[in-house]
């Protein structure tokens, strides 16, 4: 059962335009959502996060939107740059019932290609 | 500073070898993680250490043996691996303040090839 879904395996946009990456989740116990960027053969780099008590978080060119009722979040990159080309993973987390572990669940990733 | 370091960067080993992967962080984080990532797949959690105690083992085969010598270091001991264990092994750490949201920071990974 895939609790975090990224339904678009790839996305291609022109430099300077907006990139919108989408993510859906099923577990209503998730309370914190993160986006990671990953280049081949490197570790994921933390990009931006949002708590479930917010609906928007902005950091420079990156904005994450959360729609709790739809269990949907999206990452907007404006303007997109060729260096943004990478795989973007959506991840969701929450404490387990014993409060001992804060486990991260990843989506399968979306490959973003920004064309010059 | 959100740096997690991992050594070695690349490792090639035979199925009878014993080797270790190392991970280090100096952010004062109290949770450390091992993940395995195959090509075109998301990272898969293997182990979690919380306050230097093993708190999650995701049914990982015993040929992988984690160790947390202190709050800054995490090792993964490898013995009698199979070729299908070839993957990128990622270490991560997080603050693990109970009751608060927790961001995991990843190292660059060790690319392991089992011949």
Short mmCIF file of C-alpha atoms in Angstrom, two decimals:
data_model
loop_
_atom_site.label_atom_id
_atom_site.label_comp_id
_atom_site.label_asym_id
_atom_site.label_seq_id
_atom_site.Cartn_x
_atom_site.Cartn_y
_atom_site.Cartn_z
CA UNK A 1 0.00 0.00 0.00
CA UNK A 2 1.66 3.16 -1.22
CA UNK A 3 0.94 5.90 1.30
CA UNK A 4 2.72 8.67 -0.62
CA UNK A 5 2.15 8.89 -4.36
CA UNK A 6 3.84 10.94 -7.03
CA UNK A 7 1.85 10.06 -10.12
CA UNK A 8 4.04 11.87 -12.64
CA UNK A 9 7.33 10.02 -13.16
CA UNK A 10 8.70 12.92 -15.19
CA UNK A 11 8.11 16.58 -16.00
CA UNK A 12 9.77 18.79 -18.58
CA UNK A 13 9.60 22.62 -18.46
CA UNK A 14 11.31 25.55 -20.14
CA UNK A 15 13.84 27.65 -18.27
CA UNK A 16 12.16 30.63 -16.62
CA UNK A 17 8.72 29.01 -16.45
CA UNK A 18 7.01 27.50 -13.42
CA UNK A 19 7.53 23.86 -12.44
CA UNK A 20 4.73 22.24 -10.45
CA UNK A 21 5.36 18.87 -8.86
CA UNK A 22 2.46 17.06 -7.22
CA UNK A 23 2.13 14.57 -4.42
CA UNK A 24 -0.82 12.77 -2.81
CA UNK A 25 -0.94 10.91 0.47
CA UNK A 26 -3.41 8.57 2.10
CA UNK A 27 -2.43 8.46 5.78
CA UNK A 28 -4.21 11.19 7.75
CA UNK A 29 -1.72 10.68 10.63
CA UNK A 30 1.07 12.33 8.63
CA UNK A 31 1.75 15.75 10.10
CA UNK A 32 4.90 16.91 8.35
CA UNK A 33 5.73 16.93 4.66
CA UNK A 34 9.07 17.40 2.98
CA UNK A 35 10.52 17.72 -0.49
CA UNK A 36 13.97 16.38 -1.29
CA UNK A 37 15.99 16.92 -4.44
CA UNK A 38 18.30 14.19 -5.65
CA UNK A 39 21.02 14.06 -8.29
CA UNK A 40 22.16 10.65 -9.59
CA UNK A 41 24.52 8.78 -7.25
CA UNK A 42 24.14 11.41 -4.51
CA UNK A 43 22.13 11.55 -1.33
CA UNK A 44 18.79 13.41 -1.22
CA UNK A 45 19.12 17.08 -0.31
CA UNK A 46 16.43 18.60 1.89
CA UNK A 47 14.66 21.37 0.02
CA UNK A 48 11.60 22.60 1.88
CA UNK A 49 9.00 21.34 4.33
CA UNK A 50 5.56 22.16 5.62
CA UNK A 51 3.76 21.31 8.83
CA UNK A 52 0.17 20.10 8.66
CA UNK A 53 -0.99 23.20 10.52
CA UNK A 54 0.02 25.40 7.57
CA UNK A 55 -1.15 25.54 3.98
CA UNK A 56 1.83 27.31 2.42
CA UNK A 57 5.55 27.65 3.01
CA UNK A 58 7.88 29.69 0.85
CA UNK A 59 11.66 29.72 0.56
CA UNK A 60 13.08 31.76 -2.28
CA UNK A 61 12.06 30.21 -5.59
CA UNK A 62 10.43 27.24 -3.87
CA UNK A 63 6.89 27.18 -2.46
CA UNK A 64 5.09 24.19 -1.05
CA UNK A 65 1.30 24.13 -0.82
CA UNK A 66 -0.67 21.73 1.36
CA UNK A 67 -4.36 20.91 0.92
CA UNK A 68 -5.18 18.71 3.91
CA UNK A 69 -8.77 18.03 2.93
CA UNK A 70 -7.60 16.68 -0.45
CA UNK A 71 -4.50 15.06 1.07
CA UNK A 72 -2.47 16.76 -1.63
CA UNK A 73 0.68 18.83 -1.70
CA UNK A 74 2.58 20.50 -4.47
CA UNK A 75 5.98 22.08 -4.97
CA UNK A 76 6.22 25.18 -7.14
CA UNK A 77 9.56 26.31 -8.52
CA UNK A 78 9.57 29.80 -10.02
CA UNK A 79 11.48 30.60 -12.14
CA UNK A 80 12.81 27.17 -13.11
CA UNK A 81 16.52 26.92 -13.89
CA UNK A 82 18.50 24.19 -15.69
CA UNK A 83 20.30 23.43 -12.40
CA UNK A 84 16.94 22.41 -10.94
CA UNK A 85 16.96 19.32 -13.17
CA UNK A 86 16.92 16.38 -10.75
CA UNK A 87 14.62 13.82 -9.20
CA UNK A 88 12.27 15.33 -6.61
CA UNK A 89 10.98 13.13 -3.82
CA UNK A 90 7.93 13.98 -1.77
CA UNK A 91 8.07 12.56 1.75
CA UNK A 92 5.64 12.47 4.65
CA UNK A 93 6.24 11.75 8.29
CA UNK A 94 4.59 11.32 11.62
CA UNK A 95 5.26 9.78 15.03
CA UNK A 96 4.48 6.12 15.51
CA UNK A 97 1.89 5.22 18.13
CA UNK A 98 4.52 4.75 20.85
CA UNK A 99 6.07 8.16 20.20
CA UNK A 100 9.50 6.63 19.80
CA UNK A 101 10.11 7.04 16.08
CA UNK A 102 9.39 9.67 13.49
CA UNK A 103 9.31 7.66 10.31
CA UNK A 104 9.66 9.10 6.81
CA UNK A 105 7.67 7.65 3.90
CA UNK A 106 8.83 8.55 0.40
CA UNK A 107 7.00 8.81 -2.89
CA UNK A 108 8.60 7.26 -5.97
CA UNK A 109 9.96 10.56 -7.23
CA UNK A 110 9.47 12.83 -10.24
CA UNK A 111 12.29 13.53 -12.68
CA UNK A 112 12.26 17.24 -13.49
CA UNK A 113 14.06 18.39 -16.62
CA UNK A 114 14.44 22.13 -17.15
CA UNK A 115 15.36 22.91 -20.73
CA UNK A 116 17.48 25.98 -21.55
CA UNK B 1 25.62 23.13 9.22
CA UNK B 2 23.55 20.18 8.05
CA UNK B 3 26.34 17.89 6.95
CA UNK B 4 26.31 14.14 7.20
CA UNK B 5 29.46 12.46 5.94
CA UNK B 6 29.82 8.90 4.69
CA UNK B 7 32.84 6.78 3.87
CA UNK B 8 33.80 5.22 1.60
CA UNK B 9 32.19 6.87 -1.40
CA UNK B 10 32.49 3.68 -3.47
CA UNK B 11 33.00 0.08 -2.35
CA UNK B 12 33.44 -3.09 -4.38
CA UNK B 13 33.40 -6.34 -2.46
CA UNK B 14 33.19 -10.05 -3.07
CA UNK B 15 30.49 -12.23 -1.57
CA UNK B 16 32.87 -13.61 1.07
CA UNK B 17 34.30 -10.27 2.16
CA UNK B 18 33.61 -8.38 5.38
CA UNK B 19 33.46 -4.60 5.09
CA UNK B 20 31.98 -1.65 6.97
CA UNK B 21 30.28 1.57 5.96
CA UNK B 22 30.73 4.60 8.17
CA UNK B 23 28.56 7.64 8.81
CA UNK B 24 29.22 10.70 10.94
CA UNK B 25 27.30 13.82 11.94
CA UNK B 26 28.18 16.67 14.28
CA UNK B 27 24.82 18.39 14.45
CA UNK B 28 23.92 16.97 17.85
CA UNK B 29 21.24 14.84 16.24
CA UNK B 30 20.00 11.92 18.34
CA UNK B 31 18.47 9.78 15.60
CA UNK B 32 20.46 8.14 12.81
CA UNK B 33 19.22 6.05 9.92
CA UNK B 34 20.42 3.62 7.27
CA UNK B 35 18.59 3.51 3.94
CA UNK B 36 19.14 1.45 0.82
CA UNK B 37 18.36 2.91 -2.58
CA UNK B 38 18.20 1.06 -5.88
CA UNK B 39 18.22 2.87 -9.20
CA UNK B 40 14.98 4.73 -10.04
CA UNK B 41 13.45 3.82 -6.65
CA UNK B 42 12.90 5.83 -3.46
CA UNK B 43 15.13 5.22 -0.43
CA UNK B 44 14.07 2.20 1.64
CA UNK B 45 14.51 2.38 5.39
CA UNK B 46 16.72 -0.32 6.90
CA UNK B 47 17.53 0.69 10.49
CA UNK B 48 16.87 3.52 12.92
CA UNK B 49 18.93 4.35 15.98
CA UNK B 50 17.28 6.66 18.47
CA UNK B 51 19.41 7.93 21.36
CA UNK B 52 22.02 5.32 20.43
CA UNK B 53 19.61 2.41 20.74
CA UNK B 54 18.33 0.39 17.80
CA UNK B 55 14.65 1.28 17.56
CA UNK B 56 13.67 0.06 14.10
CA UNK B 57 14.93 -2.91 12.08
CA UNK B 58 12.87 -3.18 8.92
CA UNK B 59 13.32 -6.96 8.68
CA UNK B 60 16.78 -6.55 7.21
CA UNK B 61 18.78 -9.78 6.60
CA UNK B 62 21.41 -10.51 9.25
CA UNK B 63 24.23 -10.09 6.72
CA UNK B 64 23.73 -6.37 7.45
CA UNK B 65 24.67 -5.46 11.02
CA UNK B 66 24.32 -1.88 12.28
CA UNK B 67 26.29 -0.37 15.12
CA UNK B 68 26.06 3.01 16.86
CA UNK B 69 29.30 3.52 18.87
CA UNK B 70 28.24 7.00 20.02
CA UNK B 71 25.73 9.72 19.20
CA UNK B 72 27.80 11.02 16.25
CA UNK B 73 28.74 7.76 14.56
CA UNK B 74 26.85 5.03 12.77
CA UNK B 75 28.35 1.97 11.14
CA UNK B 76 26.92 -0.70 8.89
CA UNK B 77 28.87 -3.96 8.93
CA UNK B 78 28.55 -6.10 5.82
CA UNK B 79 29.26 -9.82 5.56
CA UNK B 80 28.45 -12.47 2.97
CA UNK B 81 26.47 -10.10 0.78
CA UNK B 82 24.73 -11.08 -2.43
CA UNK B 83 25.00 -9.33 -5.81
CA UNK B 84 21.40 -8.08 -5.37
CA UNK B 85 22.61 -6.08 -2.35
CA UNK B 86 24.43 -3.76 -4.74
CA UNK B 87 22.87 -0.32 -4.22
CA UNK B 88 23.44 3.18 -2.89
CA UNK B 89 23.51 3.07 0.91
CA UNK B 90 22.41 6.31 2.53
CA UNK B 91 22.86 7.50 6.07
CA UNK B 92 20.64 10.20 7.54
CA UNK B 93 20.27 11.95 10.88
CA UNK B 94 17.62 14.04 12.62
CA UNK B 95 17.12 15.85 15.92
CA UNK B 96 14.50 13.42 17.23
CA UNK B 97 12.95 15.87 19.68
CA UNK B 98 9.95 13.91 20.86
CA UNK B 99 6.66 15.55 20.02
CA UNK B 100 8.12 17.85 17.38
CA UNK B 101 8.39 17.60 13.61
CA UNK B 102 11.69 16.15 12.53
CA UNK B 103 13.72 16.75 9.37
CA UNK B 104 16.13 14.07 8.20
CA UNK B 105 19.37 15.16 6.57
CA UNK B 106 21.09 12.72 4.26
CA UNK B 107 24.72 11.98 3.55
CA UNK B 108 26.09 11.58 0.01
CA UNK B 109 25.85 7.80 0.14
CA UNK B 110 28.15 4.85 -0.45
CA UNK B 111 27.83 3.16 -3.83
CA UNK B 112 28.23 -0.55 -3.06
CA UNK B 113 28.90 -3.17 -5.72
CA UNK B 114 28.88 -6.84 -4.74
CA UNK B 115 30.61 -9.15 -7.21
#
